[in-house]
Amino acid sequence: MPTRREFLRNSGLLAGGMLLAPDALFAQREAQKLMILHTNDFHSRLESFPDNHPKYPGQGGIARLKTLIDEQRSTHEYSLLLDCGDVFQGTPYFNRFGGVPEYKWMNMAGYEATTLGNHDFDLGMEHLADLIQNYARFSILNCNYDVSKTPLKGLIKPHLTVKKGRLKIGITGVGLNPEGLIPAHLCENLVYKDPVASVQEQVDILKKRMHCDTVIVLSHLGFEYPGNQISDKKLAAETHGIDLILGGHTHTFLEAPVMVSNKKGSNVIVNQAGWAGLQLGMIRLEFK
Ligand SMILES: [Zn+2]
């Protein structure tokens, strides 16, 4: 095993207050547990969908999410709350308030980090830079966008390390190719770099140089595509050293996380939690 992670129990997704796949952790002396909660593609869904919504009546939104997050946190000593981008766009709140209430919600919920989704650029980089500087009390992680010639310079981190008990956790973020997805005038001078090489570089730094016990990637690449397009599953298969990829962009609902074999034959957990706060992703890890 490349890491001190001896075994990894199952994990599940929470929906509408129901635990779909509860785990049963073995009692292990000295083992340390870590619970990772995650969301993606929030799309400004501060309020639940209306009660007469054809697909998601009364579902989604921050009130339900906060209840789930608090419930889970109250029963786990060590937890992380992460997001995978596209926080913005989709309700009139964004058009009216430009993303401020979304970031205030994330502060209130206690998010540690998010990554950049294509829609996070919708009001331009100057606006985004202003939001990050004035409101975000969490990290914005991305390792494959060179923003040094843009207003985002200095505001996006390639990685973050977090200590939880005895564990050191390394987190990086990765974004999709802006071509065709972010209008050129909204990402002027942003340089897109190869996701696989960029992530591998960060993972190597986090594992080898910074001695992280586990490495998590926050991705806005999308879960999977037909053909050769880079996705979370492809990223997992073409790298080594990643333990967990949390994804977004494709609004994928999964019954349970997916295991992908990496370049060296170790398992990578890949998960995504729908969108709009309709689900809260949950991964429970146990380290010995
Ligand atoms: Zn997206």
mmCIF file of C-alpha atoms and ligand atoms in Angstrom:
data_model
loop_
_atom_site.group_PDB
_atom_site.id
_atom_site.type_symbol
_atom_site.label_atom_id
_atom_site.label_comp_id
_atom_site.label_asym_id
_atom_site.label_seq_id
_atom_site.Cartn_x
_atom_site.Cartn_y
_atom_site.Cartn_z
ATOM 1 C CA MET A 1 0.000 0.000 0.000
ATOM 2 C CA PRO A 2 1.378 3.374 -0.887
ATOM 3 C CA THR A 3 -0.254 5.069 2.078
ATOM 4 C CA ARG A 4 -0.889 4.386 5.733
ATOM 5 C CA ARG A 5 -4.506 3.889 4.864
ATOM 6 C CA GLU A 6 -5.117 0.315 5.868
ATOM 7 C CA PHE A 7 -8.648 -0.021 4.950
ATOM 8 C CA LEU A 8 -11.404 2.063 3.843
ATOM 9 C CA ARG A 9 -14.951 1.340 4.762
ATOM 10 C CA ASN A 10 -17.827 2.127 2.576
ATOM 11 C CA SER A 11 -19.395 5.474 2.251
ATOM 12 C CA GLY A 12 -22.673 6.789 1.101
ATOM 13 C CA LEU A 13 -24.692 9.624 -0.188
ATOM 14 C CA LEU A 14 -27.230 11.454 1.822
ATOM 15 C CA ALA A 15 -30.434 12.532 0.210
ATOM 16 C CA GLY A 16 -33.408 14.203 1.791
ATOM 17 C CA GLY A 17 -32.195 13.397 5.276
ATOM 18 C CA MET A 18 -31.895 9.690 4.568
ATOM 19 C CA LEU A 19 -28.690 7.750 4.840
ATOM 20 C CA LEU A 20 -28.675 5.540 1.749
ATOM 21 C CA ALA A 21 -25.641 3.466 2.520
ATOM 22 C CA PRO A 22 -24.737 3.690 6.180
ATOM 23 C CA ASP A 23 -21.437 2.158 7.070
ATOM 24 C CA ALA A 24 -20.479 -0.025 9.965
ATOM 25 C CA LEU A 25 -16.964 0.825 10.938
ATOM 26 C CA PHE A 26 -14.968 -1.758 12.796
ATOM 27 C CA ALA A 27 -13.875 -0.651 16.185
ATOM 28 C CA GLN A 28 -10.142 -0.138 15.782
ATOM 29 C CA ARG A 29 -7.985 1.069 18.583
ATOM 30 C CA GLU A 30 -5.658 3.857 17.497
ATOM 31 C CA ALA A 31 -7.419 4.209 14.144
ATOM 32 C CA GLN A 32 -8.477 7.681 13.181
ATOM 33 C CA LYS A 33 -11.658 8.376 11.304
ATOM 34 C CA LEU A 34 -12.258 11.198 8.902
ATOM 35 C CA MET A 35 -15.567 12.111 7.369
ATOM 36 C CA ILE A 36 -15.620 14.091 4.144
ATOM 37 C CA LEU A 37 -18.813 15.873 3.175
ATOM 38 C CA HIS A 38 -19.056 17.357 -0.292
ATOM 39 C CA THR A 39 -21.271 19.218 -2.731
ATOM 40 C CA ASN A 40 -20.964 20.382 -6.339
ATOM 41 C CA ASP A 41 -22.845 22.522 -8.842
ATOM 42 C CA PHE A 42 -24.746 24.393 -6.163
ATOM 43 C CA HIS A 43 -25.905 26.819 -8.886
ATOM 44 C CA SER A 44 -27.157 29.500 -6.499
ATOM 45 C CA ARG A 45 -29.853 27.160 -5.127
ATOM 46 C CA LEU A 46 -30.217 28.992 -1.812
ATOM 47 C CA GLU A 47 -33.897 28.140 -1.557
ATOM 48 C CA SER A 48 -35.338 24.687 -2.141
ATOM 49 C CA PHE A 49 -37.034 23.986 -5.467
ATOM 50 C CA PRO A 50 -40.710 25.040 -5.332
ATOM 51 C CA ASP A 51 -43.200 22.555 -3.913
ATOM 52 C CA ASN A 52 -44.792 22.178 -7.350
ATOM 53 C CA HIS A 53 -41.499 21.501 -9.125
ATOM 54 C CA PRO A 54 -42.038 18.495 -11.453
ATOM 55 C CA LYS A 55 -38.752 16.792 -10.639
ATOM 56 C CA TYR A 56 -37.506 17.984 -7.243
ATOM 57 C CA PRO A 57 -40.535 19.340 -5.303
ATOM 58 C CA GLY A 58 -39.401 21.086 -2.140
ATOM 59 C CA GLN A 59 -35.892 19.619 -2.423
ATOM 60 C CA GLY A 60 -32.408 21.120 -2.471
ATOM 61 C CA GLY A 61 -31.326 24.423 -0.972
ATOM 62 C CA ILE A 62 -29.317 25.470 2.051
ATOM 63 C CA ALA A 63 -31.813 24.806 4.849
ATOM 64 C CA ARG A 64 -31.867 21.073 4.155
ATOM 65 C CA LEU A 65 -28.150 20.955 3.431
ATOM 66 C CA LYS A 66 -27.297 22.703 6.687
ATOM 67 C CA THR A 67 -29.438 20.233 8.655
ATOM 68 C CA LEU A 68 -27.648 17.279 7.061
ATOM 69 C CA ILE A 69 -24.214 18.816 7.537
ATOM 70 C CA ASP A 70 -24.863 19.597 11.202
ATOM 71 C CA GLU A 71 -26.317 16.144 11.858
ATOM 72 C CA GLN A 72 -23.271 14.437 10.411
ATOM 73 C CA ARG A 73 -20.777 16.733 12.057
ATOM 74 C CA SER A 74 -22.294 16.209 15.474
ATOM 75 C CA THR A 75 -21.500 12.501 15.270
ATOM 76 C CA HIS A 76 -17.990 12.700 13.775
ATOM 77 C CA GLU A 77 -15.010 14.156 15.573
ATOM 78 C CA TYR A 78 -13.062 14.947 12.410
ATOM 79 C CA SER A 79 -14.713 16.178 9.252
ATOM 80 C CA LEU A 80 -14.078 18.200 6.112
ATOM 81 C CA LEU A 81 -16.641 20.089 4.024
ATOM 82 C CA LEU A 82 -15.648 20.540 0.381
ATOM 83 C CA ASP A 83 -17.211 21.772 -2.861
ATOM 84 C CA CYS A 84 -16.380 21.124 -6.500
ATOM 85 C CA GLY A 85 -17.348 24.313 -8.301
ATOM 86 C CA ASP A 86 -20.207 25.997 -10.173
ATOM 87 C CA VAL A 87 -21.338 27.613 -6.973
ATOM 88 C CA PHE A 88 -22.976 30.332 -9.083
ATOM 89 C CA GLN A 89 -25.693 30.800 -11.733
ATOM 90 C CA GLY A 90 -29.132 29.321 -11.933
ATOM 91 C CA THR A 91 -31.468 31.372 -9.721
ATOM 92 C CA PRO A 92 -32.392 35.086 -9.589
ATOM 93 C CA TYR A 93 -30.315 35.405 -6.392
ATOM 94 C CA PHE A 94 -27.196 35.300 -8.526
ATOM 95 C CA ASN A 95 -28.499 37.864 -11.027
ATOM 96 C CA ARG A 96 -29.544 40.198 -8.242
ATOM 97 C CA PHE A 97 -26.732 39.821 -5.674
ATOM 98 C CA GLY A 98 -23.810 38.625 -7.828
ATOM 99 C CA GLY A 99 -22.757 35.638 -5.734
ATOM 100 C CA VAL A 100 -22.420 37.311 -2.328
ATOM 101 C CA PRO A 101 -25.091 35.225 -0.532
ATOM 102 C CA GLU A 102 -23.635 32.004 -1.990
ATOM 103 C CA TYR A 103 -20.202 32.747 -0.520
ATOM 104 C CA LYS A 104 -21.766 33.883 2.763
ATOM 105 C CA TRP A 105 -23.616 30.570 2.926
ATOM 106 C CA MET A 106 -20.388 28.661 2.356
ATOM 107 C CA ASN A 107 -18.703 30.598 5.159
ATOM 108 C CA MET A 108 -21.611 29.890 7.474
ATOM 109 C CA ALA A 109 -21.639 26.186 6.601
ATOM 110 C CA GLY A 110 -17.893 25.980 7.254
ATOM 111 C CA TYR A 111 -16.568 24.912 3.854
ATOM 112 C CA GLU A 112 -12.806 24.383 3.805
ATOM 113 C CA ALA A 113 -12.403 24.692 0.021
ATOM 114 C CA THR A 114 -13.961 24.723 -3.423
ATOM 115 C CA THR A 115 -12.579 24.701 -6.956
ATOM 116 C CA LEU A 116 -13.356 26.791 -10.044
ATOM 117 C CA GLY A 117 -16.270 25.720 -12.228
ATOM 118 C CA ASN A 118 -17.019 27.255 -15.617
ATOM 119 C CA HIS A 119 -20.034 29.183 -14.268
ATOM 120 C CA ASP A 120 -17.971 30.707 -11.492
ATOM 121 C CA PHE A 121 -16.611 32.969 -14.268
ATOM 122 C CA ASP A 122 -20.054 34.176 -15.387
ATOM 123 C CA LEU A 123 -19.665 37.735 -14.087
ATOM 124 C CA GLY A 124 -16.038 37.977 -15.158
ATOM 125 C CA MET A 125 -12.745 37.540 -13.354
ATOM 126 C CA GLU A 126 -12.641 40.993 -11.826
ATOM 127 C CA HIS A 127 -15.979 40.377 -10.164
ATOM 128 C CA LEU A 128 -14.881 36.921 -9.018
ATOM 129 C CA ALA A 129 -11.619 38.301 -7.632
ATOM 130 C CA ASP A 130 -13.593 40.895 -5.708
ATOM 131 C CA LEU A 131 -15.919 38.218 -4.272
ATOM 132 C CA ILE A 132 -13.012 35.987 -3.236
ATOM 133 C CA GLN A 133 -11.140 38.854 -1.595
ATOM 134 C CA ASN A 134 -14.103 40.292 0.255
ATOM 135 C CA TYR A 135 -16.240 37.294 1.120
ATOM 136 C CA ALA A 136 -14.605 33.857 0.768
ATOM 137 C CA ARG A 137 -13.342 32.497 4.073
ATOM 138 C CA PHE A 138 -12.416 29.224 2.364
ATOM 139 C CA SER A 139 -9.759 28.312 -0.206
ATOM 140 C CA ILE A 140 -10.301 28.315 -3.977
ATOM 141 C CA LEU A 141 -8.113 25.505 -5.297
ATOM 142 C CA ASN A 142 -6.979 24.956 -8.875
ATOM 143 C CA CYS A 143 -3.681 23.649 -10.259
ATOM 144 C CA ASN A 144 -4.207 23.749 -14.032
ATOM 145 C CA TYR A 145 -5.286 27.356 -14.650
ATOM 146 C CA ASP A 146 -2.413 29.806 -14.865
ATOM 147 C CA VAL A 147 -4.098 33.000 -13.674
ATOM 148 C CA SER A 148 -0.919 35.012 -13.166
ATOM 149 C CA LYS A 149 -1.892 37.453 -15.948
ATOM 150 C CA THR A 150 -5.496 37.848 -14.777
ATOM 151 C CA PRO A 151 -7.314 39.625 -11.916
ATOM 152 C CA LEU A 152 -7.357 36.269 -10.069
ATOM 153 C CA LYS A 153 -3.583 36.380 -9.552
ATOM 154 C CA GLY A 154 -2.711 35.409 -5.983
ATOM 155 C CA LEU A 155 -6.268 34.367 -5.111
ATOM 156 C CA ILE A 156 -6.271 30.783 -6.375
ATOM 157 C CA LYS A 157 -4.133 28.206 -4.571
ATOM 158 C CA PRO A 158 -2.710 25.079 -6.248
ATOM 159 C CA HIS A 159 -3.150 23.111 -3.033
ATOM 160 C CA LEU A 160 -4.066 23.225 0.607
ATOM 161 C CA THR A 161 -3.051 21.083 3.561
ATOM 162 C CA VAL A 162 -5.351 20.573 6.529
ATOM 163 C CA LYS A 163 -4.599 18.894 9.857
ATOM 164 C CA LYS A 164 -7.366 16.810 11.423
ATOM 165 C CA GLY A 165 -6.219 15.071 14.579
ATOM 166 C CA ARG A 166 -3.067 13.159 13.630
ATOM 167 C CA LEU A 167 -3.912 13.255 9.946
ATOM 168 C CA LYS A 168 -2.419 15.591 7.378
ATOM 169 C CA ILE A 169 -4.709 15.917 4.374
ATOM 170 C CA GLY A 170 -3.593 17.374 1.045
ATOM 171 C CA ILE A 171 -6.183 18.863 -1.291
ATOM 172 C CA THR A 172 -5.801 20.159 -4.835
ATOM 173 C CA GLY A 173 -8.277 21.315 -7.488
ATOM 174 C CA VAL A 174 -8.591 20.914 -11.256
ATOM 175 C CA GLY A 175 -10.729 22.602 -13.912
ATOM 176 C CA LEU A 176 -12.084 21.827 -17.376
ATOM 177 C CA ASN A 177 -10.869 23.235 -20.684
ATOM 178 C CA PRO A 178 -12.537 26.679 -20.882
ATOM 179 C CA GLU A 179 -12.779 26.535 -24.680
ATOM 180 C CA GLY A 180 -16.442 26.521 -25.635
ATOM 181 C CA LEU A 181 -17.578 26.533 -21.988
ATOM 182 C CA ILE A 182 -16.372 29.888 -20.712
ATOM 183 C CA PRO A 183 -16.805 32.813 -23.139
ATOM 184 C CA ALA A 184 -13.328 34.042 -24.123
ATOM 185 C CA HIS A 185 -13.898 37.576 -22.828
ATOM 186 C CA LEU A 186 -14.669 36.177 -19.345
ATOM 187 C CA CYS A 187 -11.383 34.281 -19.041
ATOM 188 C CA GLU A 188 -8.981 36.465 -20.989
ATOM 189 C CA ASN A 189 -5.296 35.568 -20.442
ATOM 190 C CA LEU A 190 -6.147 32.509 -18.378
ATOM 191 C CA VAL A 191 -3.864 29.697 -19.540
ATOM 192 C CA TYR A 192 -5.303 26.178 -19.410
ATOM 193 C CA LYS A 193 -2.756 23.461 -18.632
ATOM 194 C CA ASP A 194 -3.009 19.686 -18.981
ATOM 195 C CA PRO A 195 -5.088 18.379 -16.044
ATOM 196 C CA VAL A 196 -3.277 15.038 -15.684
ATOM 197 C CA ALA A 197 0.253 16.483 -15.553
ATOM 198 C CA SER A 198 -0.815 19.408 -13.361
ATOM 199 C CA VAL A 199 -2.624 17.215 -10.836
ATOM 200 C CA GLN A 200 0.198 14.656 -10.741
ATOM 201 C CA GLU A 201 2.678 17.423 -9.973
ATOM 202 C CA GLN A 202 0.572 18.605 -7.022
ATOM 203 C CA VAL A 203 -0.061 15.082 -5.742
ATOM 204 C CA ASP A 204 3.680 14.384 -5.783
ATOM 205 C CA ILE A 205 4.343 17.589 -3.832
ATOM 206 C CA LEU A 206 1.611 16.783 -1.303
ATOM 207 C CA LYS A 207 2.589 13.156 -0.783
ATOM 208 C CA LYS A 208 6.366 13.184 -1.152
ATOM 209 C CA ARG A 209 7.449 16.645 -0.075
ATOM 210 C CA MET A 210 4.691 17.580 2.359
ATOM 211 C CA HIS A 211 4.100 14.036 3.695
ATOM 212 C CA CYS A 212 0.320 14.127 3.534
ATOM 213 C CA ASP A 213 -1.427 10.967 4.728
ATOM 214 C CA THR A 214 -4.073 11.262 2.058
ATOM 215 C CA VAL A 215 -4.678 13.357 -1.072
ATOM 216 C CA ILE A 216 -8.044 14.600 -2.302
ATOM 217 C CA VAL A 217 -8.752 16.218 -5.684
ATOM 218 C CA LEU A 218 -11.632 18.658 -6.132
ATOM 219 C CA SER A 219 -12.502 18.389 -9.798
ATOM 220 C CA HIS A 220 -14.772 20.241 -12.176
ATOM 221 C CA LEU A 221 -13.843 18.021 -15.133
ATOM 222 C CA GLY A 222 -17.013 15.924 -15.139
ATOM 223 C CA PHE A 223 -17.595 12.293 -14.117
ATOM 224 C CA GLU A 224 -17.119 10.496 -17.452
ATOM 225 C CA TYR A 225 -17.526 10.980 -21.205
ATOM 226 C CA PRO A 226 -17.599 8.722 -24.236
ATOM 227 C CA GLY A 227 -14.291 8.953 -26.074
ATOM 228 C CA ASN A 228 -11.054 10.473 -24.927
ATOM 229 C CA GLN A 229 -12.147 13.617 -23.127
ATOM 230 C CA ILE A 230 -10.575 14.008 -19.706
ATOM 231 C CA SER A 231 -12.928 13.204 -16.828
ATOM 232 C CA ASP A 232 -12.712 12.242 -13.161
ATOM 233 C CA LYS A 233 -12.562 8.541 -14.016
ATOM 234 C CA LYS A 234 -9.853 9.113 -16.627
ATOM 235 C CA LEU A 235 -7.882 11.344 -14.265
ATOM 236 C CA ALA A 236 -8.028 8.597 -11.628
ATOM 237 C CA ALA A 237 -6.762 5.982 -14.097
ATOM 238 C CA GLU A 238 -3.931 8.115 -15.521
ATOM 239 C CA THR A 239 -2.357 9.281 -12.247
ATOM 240 C CA HIS A 240 -1.050 7.747 -9.036
ATOM 241 C CA GLY A 241 -1.169 8.878 -5.437
ATOM 242 C CA ILE A 242 -4.705 10.269 -5.418
ATOM 243 C CA ASP A 243 -6.977 8.627 -2.846
ATOM 244 C CA LEU A 244 -10.202 10.446 -3.566
ATOM 245 C CA ILE A 245 -11.614 12.507 -6.444
ATOM 246 C CA LEU A 246 -14.687 14.577 -5.678
ATOM 247 C CA GLY A 247 -16.264 15.828 -8.866
ATOM 248 C CA GLY A 248 -18.740 18.199 -10.417
ATOM 249 C CA HIS A 249 -19.946 19.649 -13.727
ATOM 250 C CA THR A 250 -21.873 16.638 -15.081
ATOM 251 C CA HIS A 251 -24.494 16.828 -12.262
ATOM 252 C CA THR A 252 -24.031 13.094 -11.761
ATOM 253 C CA PHE A 253 -26.148 11.304 -9.153
ATOM 254 C CA LEU A 254 -24.444 8.149 -7.887
ATOM 255 C CA GLU A 255 -25.877 5.529 -5.563
ATOM 256 C CA ALA A 256 -22.404 4.971 -4.186
ATOM 257 C CA PRO A 257 -18.868 6.148 -4.994
ATOM 258 C CA VAL A 258 -17.047 4.392 -7.832
ATOM 259 C CA MET A 259 -13.655 2.699 -7.491
ATOM 260 C CA VAL A 260 -11.146 3.233 -10.302
ATOM 261 C CA SER A 261 -7.778 1.499 -10.550
ATOM 262 C CA ASN A 262 -4.958 4.033 -10.885
ATOM 263 C CA LYS A 263 -1.744 3.914 -12.923
ATOM 264 C CA LYS A 264 -0.092 1.744 -10.287
ATOM 265 C CA GLY A 265 -3.066 -0.522 -9.585
ATOM 266 C CA SER A 266 -4.306 1.134 -6.379
ATOM 267 C CA ASN A 267 -7.918 2.109 -5.902
ATOM 268 C CA VAL A 268 -9.103 5.681 -6.251
ATOM 269 C CA ILE A 269 -12.542 6.594 -4.925
ATOM 270 C CA VAL A 270 -14.522 8.828 -7.303
ATOM 271 C CA ASN A 271 -17.716 10.489 -6.182
ATOM 272 C CA GLN A 272 -20.142 13.229 -7.199
ATOM 273 C CA ALA A 273 -23.312 14.462 -5.490
ATOM 274 C CA GLY A 274 -25.831 15.538 -8.128
ATOM 275 C CA TRP A 275 -26.311 19.304 -8.000
ATOM 276 C CA ALA A 276 -28.274 22.162 -6.354
ATOM 277 C CA GLY A 277 -27.793 20.750 -2.864
ATOM 278 C CA LEU A 278 -30.095 17.850 -3.737
ATOM 279 C CA GLN A 279 -27.552 15.483 -2.220
ATOM 280 C CA LEU A 280 -24.743 15.729 0.254
ATOM 281 C CA GLY A 281 -21.857 13.449 -0.631
ATOM 282 C CA MET A 282 -20.251 11.607 2.240
ATOM 283 C CA ILE A 283 -17.071 9.573 2.372
ATOM 284 C CA ARG A 284 -15.857 8.022 5.588
ATOM 285 C CA LEU A 285 -12.221 6.999 5.773
ATOM 286 C CA GLU A 286 -10.435 5.190 8.524
ATOM 287 C CA PHE A 287 -6.672 5.342 8.975
ATOM 288 C CA LYS A 288 -4.436 3.097 11.042
HETATM 289 ZN ZN ZN B 1 -19.773 23.172 -14.770
#
